[in-house]
Short mmCIF file of C-alpha atoms and ligand atoms in Angstrom, two decimals:
data_model
loop_
_atom_site.label_atom_id
_atom_site.label_comp_id
_atom_site.label_asym_id
_atom_site.label_seq_id
_atom_site.Cartn_x
_atom_site.Cartn_y
_atom_site.Cartn_z
CA MET A 1 -38.48 24.06 133.86
CA THR A 2 -39.42 20.62 132.76
CA ARG A 3 -41.94 21.72 129.99
CA PRO A 4 -40.10 19.94 126.87
CA HIS A 5 -38.89 22.07 124.01
CA ARG A 6 -38.15 20.03 121.27
CA SER A 7 -39.89 21.55 118.68
CA GLU A 8 -40.40 25.80 118.48
CA LEU A 9 -42.59 26.62 115.59
CA ALA A 10 -42.65 30.36 114.26
CA VAL A 11 -46.08 32.28 113.16
CA PRO A 12 -45.85 35.79 111.56
CA GLY A 13 -47.04 38.58 113.71
CA ILE A 14 -49.46 40.05 111.00
CA ARG A 15 -50.78 36.49 110.12
CA PRO A 16 -53.18 36.36 113.24
CA GLU A 17 -55.59 33.49 111.65
CA LEU A 18 -52.41 30.93 112.13
CA PHE A 19 -52.27 31.66 115.65
CA PRO A 20 -54.85 29.47 116.76
CA LYS A 21 -53.47 26.23 114.26
CA ALA A 22 -50.35 26.43 115.90
CA ALA A 23 -51.80 26.82 119.56
CA ALA A 24 -53.64 23.72 118.82
CA GLY A 25 -51.30 22.39 117.16
CA PRO A 26 -48.26 19.26 118.19
CA ALA A 27 -45.28 22.12 118.68
CA ASP A 28 -44.17 22.12 122.25
CA ALA A 29 -43.24 26.19 121.71
CA VAL A 30 -44.30 28.78 119.89
CA PHE A 31 -42.74 31.97 118.90
CA LEU A 32 -45.21 34.75 117.66
CA ASP A 33 -42.94 37.03 115.37
CA LEU A 34 -42.50 40.69 115.56
CA GLU A 35 -39.53 40.88 113.52
CA ASP A 36 -38.29 39.89 110.22
CA SER A 37 -41.33 38.04 109.00
CA VAL A 38 -43.64 41.56 109.65
CA PRO A 39 -42.66 44.35 107.14
CA GLU A 40 -41.75 47.23 108.65
CA ALA A 41 -45.20 49.21 107.59
CA GLN A 42 -46.87 46.39 109.90
CA LYS A 43 -44.76 46.36 113.05
CA ALA A 44 -47.46 48.32 115.18
CA GLU A 45 -50.47 45.71 113.37
CA ALA A 46 -48.24 42.51 114.68
CA ARG A 47 -48.26 44.01 118.00
CA ALA A 48 -51.62 44.43 118.06
CA ASN A 49 -52.32 41.27 116.97
CA VAL A 50 -49.84 39.16 119.62
CA VAL A 51 -50.90 41.20 122.47
CA LYS A 52 -54.48 40.46 121.77
CA ALA A 53 -53.95 36.33 121.30
CA LEU A 54 -51.59 36.45 124.34
CA ARG A 55 -54.72 36.96 126.56
CA GLU A 56 -56.91 35.25 124.23
CA ILE A 57 -55.99 31.99 122.83
CA ASP A 58 -55.24 29.22 124.99
CA TRP A 59 -52.10 28.57 124.32
CA GLY A 60 -51.82 25.38 126.55
CA ARG A 61 -48.78 24.07 128.33
CA LYS A 62 -46.70 25.34 125.33
CA ILE A 63 -43.66 27.67 125.68
CA LEU A 64 -45.11 30.84 125.10
CA ALA A 65 -43.13 33.24 123.21
CA VAL A 66 -42.44 36.21 121.07
CA ARG A 67 -39.85 37.60 119.20
CA ILE A 68 -39.59 41.11 119.33
CA ASN A 69 -37.55 43.56 116.92
CA GLY A 70 -34.02 44.20 117.20
CA LEU A 71 -32.56 46.21 119.76
CA ASP A 72 -30.99 49.05 116.78
CA THR A 73 -34.48 49.56 115.56
CA PRO A 74 -37.27 51.74 116.78
CA HIS A 75 -39.40 49.35 118.09
CA ALA A 76 -38.28 46.88 120.28
CA HIS A 77 -38.65 49.35 123.09
CA ARG A 78 -42.71 49.54 122.37
CA ASP A 79 -42.68 46.05 122.01
CA VAL A 80 -41.47 45.10 125.21
CA ILE A 81 -43.61 47.46 126.91
CA ALA A 82 -46.81 46.39 124.68
CA LEU A 83 -45.90 42.46 125.41
CA ILE A 84 -45.62 43.03 129.16
CA GLU A 85 -47.78 46.03 130.68
CA GLU A 86 -51.12 44.36 127.84
CA GLY A 87 -50.01 41.65 127.24
CA GLY A 88 -51.35 39.70 130.48
CA GLU A 89 -49.12 37.12 132.50
CA ARG A 90 -49.39 34.32 130.00
CA LEU A 91 -46.31 34.89 127.99
CA ASP A 92 -43.25 33.05 129.14
CA VAL A 93 -40.23 34.14 126.96
CA ILE A 94 -39.51 37.08 124.63
CA MET A 95 -37.17 36.31 122.30
CA VAL A 96 -34.52 38.83 121.06
CA PRO A 97 -32.85 38.89 117.79
CA LYS A 98 -29.32 39.30 116.89
CA VAL A 99 -27.83 39.61 119.97
CA GLY A 100 -23.99 40.81 119.39
CA ASP A 101 -23.45 41.57 122.93
CA PRO A 102 -23.22 41.05 126.88
CA ARG A 103 -24.76 44.40 127.48
CA GLU A 104 -27.28 44.06 125.97
CA VAL A 105 -28.84 41.43 127.55
CA PHE A 106 -28.02 42.88 130.33
CA ALA A 107 -29.86 46.15 129.49
CA MET A 108 -33.28 43.89 128.35
CA ASP A 109 -33.28 42.87 131.21
CA LEU A 110 -33.06 46.17 133.25
CA LEU A 111 -35.93 47.66 130.80
CA CYS A 112 -38.24 44.07 131.51
CA THR A 113 -37.53 44.89 135.12
CA GLY A 114 -38.73 48.08 135.13
CA VAL A 115 -42.17 47.23 132.91
CA GLU A 116 -43.14 44.36 135.09
CA ALA A 117 -42.97 46.28 138.16
CA ALA A 118 -44.97 49.32 136.50
CA ALA A 119 -47.52 46.85 135.32
CA GLY A 120 -47.33 44.74 138.64
CA ARG A 121 -46.96 41.92 136.34
CA ALA A 122 -46.47 38.46 139.34
CA ARG A 123 -44.45 36.48 137.23
CA ARG A 124 -40.51 37.26 135.64
CA VAL A 125 -40.35 36.88 131.96
CA GLY A 126 -37.57 34.46 130.65
CA LEU A 127 -35.36 36.16 127.49
CA GLY A 128 -34.57 33.68 124.69
CA LEU A 129 -31.59 34.67 122.71
CA VAL A 130 -30.91 34.57 118.97
CA ILE A 131 -27.64 33.98 117.84
CA GLU A 132 -27.18 35.54 114.12
CA THR A 133 -24.54 37.32 114.03
CA ALA A 134 -20.41 37.14 113.73
CA LYS A 135 -20.50 39.07 116.82
CA GLY A 136 -22.93 37.14 119.08
CA LEU A 137 -21.01 33.56 117.72
CA ALA A 138 -18.07 35.22 118.80
CA GLN A 139 -19.72 36.64 122.57
CA VAL A 140 -21.99 34.40 122.84
CA GLU A 141 -20.82 32.78 126.46
CA ALA A 142 -20.42 36.42 128.15
CA ILE A 143 -24.40 36.38 126.19
CA ALA A 144 -25.65 33.68 128.08
CA ALA A 145 -24.26 34.03 131.16
CA ALA A 146 -25.37 38.25 131.29
CA SER A 147 -28.91 37.78 133.03
CA PRO A 148 -30.96 35.00 135.21
CA ARG A 149 -34.06 35.38 133.14
CA VAL A 150 -32.01 33.63 129.59
CA GLU A 151 -33.64 30.52 129.68
CA SER A 152 -32.53 29.25 125.90
CA LEU A 153 -29.90 30.16 122.88
CA HIS A 154 -31.24 29.36 119.83
CA LEU A 155 -29.24 29.59 116.61
CA GLY A 156 -30.58 32.30 113.68
CA VAL A 157 -28.68 30.19 110.39
CA ALA A 158 -30.12 33.14 107.49
CA ASP A 159 -28.54 35.56 108.91
CA LEU A 160 -25.66 34.38 110.88
CA ALA A 161 -24.77 32.82 107.13
CA ALA A 162 -24.75 36.61 105.94
CA SER A 163 -23.62 37.93 108.87
CA LEU A 164 -20.44 35.49 108.34
CA GLY A 165 -20.01 35.76 104.39
CA MET A 166 -20.96 32.01 104.22
CA ARG A 167 -22.63 30.63 101.07
CA THR A 168 -25.65 28.53 101.66
CA THR A 169 -27.95 27.59 99.25
CA GLN A 170 -30.70 27.36 101.67
CA ILE A 171 -31.43 28.27 105.31
CA GLY A 172 -29.74 25.47 107.72
CA GLY A 173 -29.41 23.51 104.58
CA LEU A 174 -25.94 21.91 103.20
CA ASN A 175 -23.42 23.37 100.47
CA PRO A 176 -22.13 20.63 97.64
CA ASP A 177 -18.76 23.32 97.68
CA TYR A 178 -18.04 22.04 101.57
CA ALA A 179 -17.79 18.51 100.87
CA GLY A 180 -15.22 16.06 101.68
CA PRO A 181 -14.78 12.74 100.00
CA GLY A 182 -17.69 10.40 100.59
CA GLY A 183 -20.61 13.36 100.79
CA MET A 184 -21.29 16.55 102.17
CA LEU A 185 -20.16 18.22 105.47
CA ASP A 186 -22.06 20.15 106.85
CA PRO A 187 -21.22 24.20 107.17
CA TRP A 188 -23.26 24.74 109.90
CA HIS A 189 -21.54 22.63 112.33
CA PHE A 190 -19.14 24.88 114.38
CA ALA A 191 -22.26 27.74 115.07
CA VAL A 192 -24.06 24.62 116.02
CA ALA A 193 -22.00 23.26 118.86
CA ARG A 194 -20.87 26.55 119.73
CA VAL A 195 -24.03 27.82 120.20
CA ILE A 196 -24.37 24.47 122.05
CA ALA A 197 -21.94 24.58 124.52
CA ALA A 198 -22.00 28.05 125.43
CA ALA A 199 -25.46 27.08 126.63
CA ARG A 200 -25.05 24.02 128.53
CA ALA A 201 -22.41 25.83 130.64
CA ALA A 202 -24.60 28.31 131.60
CA GLY A 203 -27.78 25.85 131.72
CA VAL A 204 -29.52 27.36 129.91
CA ARG A 205 -32.08 25.54 126.71
CA PRO A 206 -29.73 25.26 123.04
CA ILE A 207 -32.19 25.13 120.25
CA ASP A 208 -31.13 24.48 117.14
CA GLY A 209 -32.20 26.55 114.31
CA PRO A 210 -34.86 26.58 110.89
CA TYR A 211 -34.05 24.07 108.41
CA GLY A 212 -36.16 26.45 105.43
CA ASP A 213 -36.96 23.94 102.34
CA PHE A 214 -40.11 22.61 103.95
CA ARG A 215 -40.93 20.11 101.46
CA ASP A 216 -37.68 18.45 102.23
CA ALA A 217 -38.44 15.74 104.60
CA ALA A 218 -35.35 13.40 104.78
CA GLY A 219 -33.06 16.68 104.85
CA LEU A 220 -35.39 18.05 107.72
CA GLU A 221 -34.99 14.57 109.86
CA ALA A 222 -31.03 14.95 108.53
CA ALA A 223 -30.29 18.22 109.75
CA ALA A 224 -32.89 17.55 113.33
CA ARG A 225 -30.71 14.48 113.99
CA ARG A 226 -27.29 16.08 113.33
CA GLY A 227 -28.64 19.17 115.91
CA ARG A 228 -29.17 16.30 118.49
CA ALA A 229 -26.25 14.43 118.16
CA LEU A 230 -24.42 17.67 118.87
CA GLY A 231 -26.63 17.92 122.38
CA ALA A 232 -29.31 20.66 121.13
CA GLU A 233 -32.66 20.24 123.25
CA GLY A 234 -34.68 21.05 120.13
CA LYS A 235 -35.05 22.84 116.63
CA MET A 236 -37.15 25.78 115.28
CA ALA A 237 -39.54 24.85 113.19
CA ILE A 238 -41.01 27.13 110.04
CA HIS A 239 -43.63 25.26 108.57
CA PRO A 240 -46.49 23.02 111.14
CA GLY A 241 -45.55 19.97 108.75
CA GLN A 242 -41.85 19.99 110.51
CA VAL A 243 -43.28 19.94 114.08
CA ALA A 244 -43.84 15.95 114.23
CA SER A 245 -40.72 14.79 112.69
CA ILE A 246 -38.66 17.46 115.29
CA ASN A 247 -40.25 16.31 117.77
CA ALA A 248 -39.75 12.56 117.14
CA ALA A 249 -35.83 13.38 116.52
CA PHE A 250 -35.41 15.21 120.11
CA THR A 251 -37.73 12.64 121.96
CA PRO A 252 -35.49 9.68 123.73
CA ASP A 253 -36.50 6.31 121.80
CA GLU A 254 -36.75 3.28 123.71
CA ARG A 255 -33.79 1.88 122.07
CA GLU A 256 -31.60 4.15 123.79
CA VAL A 257 -33.51 4.59 126.71
CA ALA A 258 -33.14 0.96 127.29
CA GLN A 259 -29.52 0.75 126.06
CA ALA A 260 -28.84 3.43 128.70
CA ARG A 261 -31.15 1.30 131.46
CA ARG A 262 -28.57 -1.64 130.69
CA VAL A 263 -25.16 0.58 130.87
CA LEU A 264 -26.68 2.44 134.70
CA ALA A 265 -27.33 -1.70 136.06
CA ALA A 266 -23.84 -2.43 134.23
CA MET A 267 -21.96 0.32 136.41
CA GLU A 268 -24.10 -0.29 139.66
CA GLU A 269 -22.45 -4.06 139.19
CA ALA A 270 -19.47 -2.87 138.50
CA GLN A 271 -19.56 -0.17 141.61
CA ALA A 272 -20.56 -3.23 144.14
CA ALA A 273 -17.26 -5.37 142.61
CA GLY A 274 -15.31 -2.09 143.40
CA ARG A 275 -14.30 -1.73 140.50
CA ALA A 276 -15.30 2.42 138.40
CA ALA A 277 -14.65 0.79 134.82
CA VAL A 278 -15.83 -1.76 133.12
CA ALA A 279 -16.63 -3.51 129.66
CA LEU A 280 -20.23 -4.10 128.09
CA ASP A 281 -20.84 -5.68 124.66
CA GLY A 282 -17.08 -5.15 124.22
CA ARG A 283 -16.91 -1.34 125.09
CA LEU A 284 -15.81 0.48 127.70
CA LEU A 285 -17.88 2.02 130.35
CA ASP A 286 -16.53 4.13 133.44
CA ILE A 287 -18.83 6.61 135.28
CA ALA A 288 -19.11 9.39 132.80
CA SER A 289 -20.91 6.80 130.79
CA ILE A 290 -22.92 6.83 133.56
CA ARG A 291 -23.32 10.69 133.82
CA GLN A 292 -24.99 10.45 129.97
CA ALA A 293 -27.08 7.01 130.90
CA GLU A 294 -28.69 8.53 134.02
CA ALA A 295 -29.65 12.16 131.22
CA MET A 296 -30.81 9.86 129.10
CA VAL A 297 -33.71 8.04 131.87
CA ALA A 298 -34.17 11.28 133.52
CA LYS A 299 -34.98 12.84 130.07
CA ALA A 300 -37.40 10.29 128.90
CA GLU A 301 -39.18 10.23 132.22
CA ARG A 302 -39.48 13.71 131.97
CA MET A 303 -41.44 13.31 128.28
CA ALA A 304 -43.54 10.40 129.63
CA GLY A 305 -44.79 12.27 132.44
CA ALA A 306 -45.44 15.55 130.63
N1 LIG B 1 -48.29 28.24 112.38
C1 LIG B 1 -49.48 27.97 112.33
N2 LIG B 1 -50.15 26.83 110.78
C2 LIG B 1 -49.40 27.48 109.50
C3 LIG B 1 -48.04 28.09 109.79
C4 LIG B 1 -47.35 28.55 111.25
N3 LIG B 1 -46.05 29.10 111.07
N4 LIG B 1 -47.86 28.24 108.04
C5 LIG B 1 -48.18 27.27 107.78
N5 LIG B 1 -49.79 27.18 108.46
C6 LIG B 1 -51.15 26.18 108.19
C7 LIG B 1 -51.54 26.71 107.08
O1 LIG B 1 -52.47 28.08 107.45
C8 LIG B 1 -52.50 25.57 106.58
O2 LIG B 1 -53.45 25.46 107.13
P1 LIG B 1 -54.65 24.81 106.27
O3 LIG B 1 -54.40 23.28 106.10
O4 LIG B 1 -55.73 24.91 108.18
O5 LIG B 1 -55.32 25.41 105.06
C9 LIG B 1 -51.51 24.51 106.74
O6 LIG B 1 -50.46 25.41 107.97
C10 LIG B 1 -50.26 24.12 105.36
O7 LIG B 1 -49.22 25.58 105.09
P2 LIG B 1 -49.30 25.53 103.49
O8 LIG B 1 -50.29 25.93 103.02
O9 LIG B 1 -47.92 25.28 103.28
O10 LIG B 1 -48.06 26.96 103.98
P3 LIG B 1 -48.33 28.63 103.44
O11 LIG B 1 -47.88 28.67 102.09
O12 LIG B 1 -49.49 28.99 103.76
O13 LIG B 1 -47.27 29.20 104.31
C11 LIG B 1 -45.10 29.91 105.06
C12 LIG B 1 -45.42 28.80 104.03
C13 LIG B 1 -43.34 29.29 105.22
C14 LIG B 1 -44.80 31.23 104.34
C15 LIG B 1 -45.42 29.86 106.45
O14 LIG B 1 -45.43 28.57 107.09
C16 LIG B 1 -45.06 30.41 107.50
O15 LIG B 1 -44.86 32.11 107.76
N6 LIG B 1 -43.99 30.15 108.39
C17 LIG B 1 -43.36 30.60 109.44
C18 LIG B 1 -42.37 31.89 108.76
C19 LIG B 1 -41.46 32.88 110.25
O16 LIG B 1 -42.32 33.14 110.37
N7 LIG B 1 -40.19 33.08 109.67
C20 LIG B 1 -39.36 34.03 110.74
C21 LIG B 1 -39.01 32.76 111.44
S1 LIG B 1 -37.86 31.99 111.37
MG1 LIG B 2 -32.85 36.14 111.69
#
């Protein structure tokens, strides 16, 4: 898939008035939520809203996802059946929350295969797995590789904090108790880095978790840049006001791309001269620098063509 996946906006399934706004907005991906933003008594209503919206709203080229209820609830199997049987072909990804074991991913794959066959669905639905429990984090490599349907891993920060027993002040934010000299450290570092490594190893997209304080623009930008620095492909958003900043953070900027092109040119010259390591601006470049620079240029070109 070559579509960008920088920002991913959450929309509660019980607020259908927000669906057209999300569809018309600049988020690369939208996920309609049946899980934790929907009270227990409104699960069926949310499911009906979402099924209708999958069929009737023009979602453009967005990655369109629905987050189902947890596999240990009485709702999840009904969610899958309704989405695939009644939702039409447009749905790209089913997001599965609180994945804790690769066998859950295998079970989801089987369930989707059966329902797709029964519904005569032509296109295979993908899976986006939310890693947000201690168990899920501990088994994330096996989870990421458990089915060819897996397209992305998503860090769920609020539930993860609860599951790990972390003391956090706000969703995805920093904590002054976790500080070193010169400023605050990032208590999410381990989980973010771990999920990114597992996703990249499995060849799927790592998506960083949301930043809960949607009025704190500086905090969001810093969090997005931290995720990008570690290798995240994009970041979830819980408010449309966060999308532009996330898109900007995950778009290679002109300076970075120009520098990557200089690296490639310098390496080409070095190789022509029979060398594999060379200096540029007083810094070492070697073959690994080519891979990083090529990835950056390829990404910029993909986005320019998107
Ligand atoms: N998708 C699309 N549009 C949204 C939106 C969303 N998730 N959240 C807010 N909007 C719209 C509002 O309707 C409003 O539109 P208007 O300018 O046409 O009136 C505008 O954006 C500004 O919204 P605002 O009044 O600041 O927000 P709110 O108080 O209505 O809602 C939240 C705030 C956090 C409750 C809401 O953004 C939300 O539900 N976010 C998603 C939460 C979620 O799904 N969590 C679970 C997954 S992590
Ligand atoms: Mg959660």
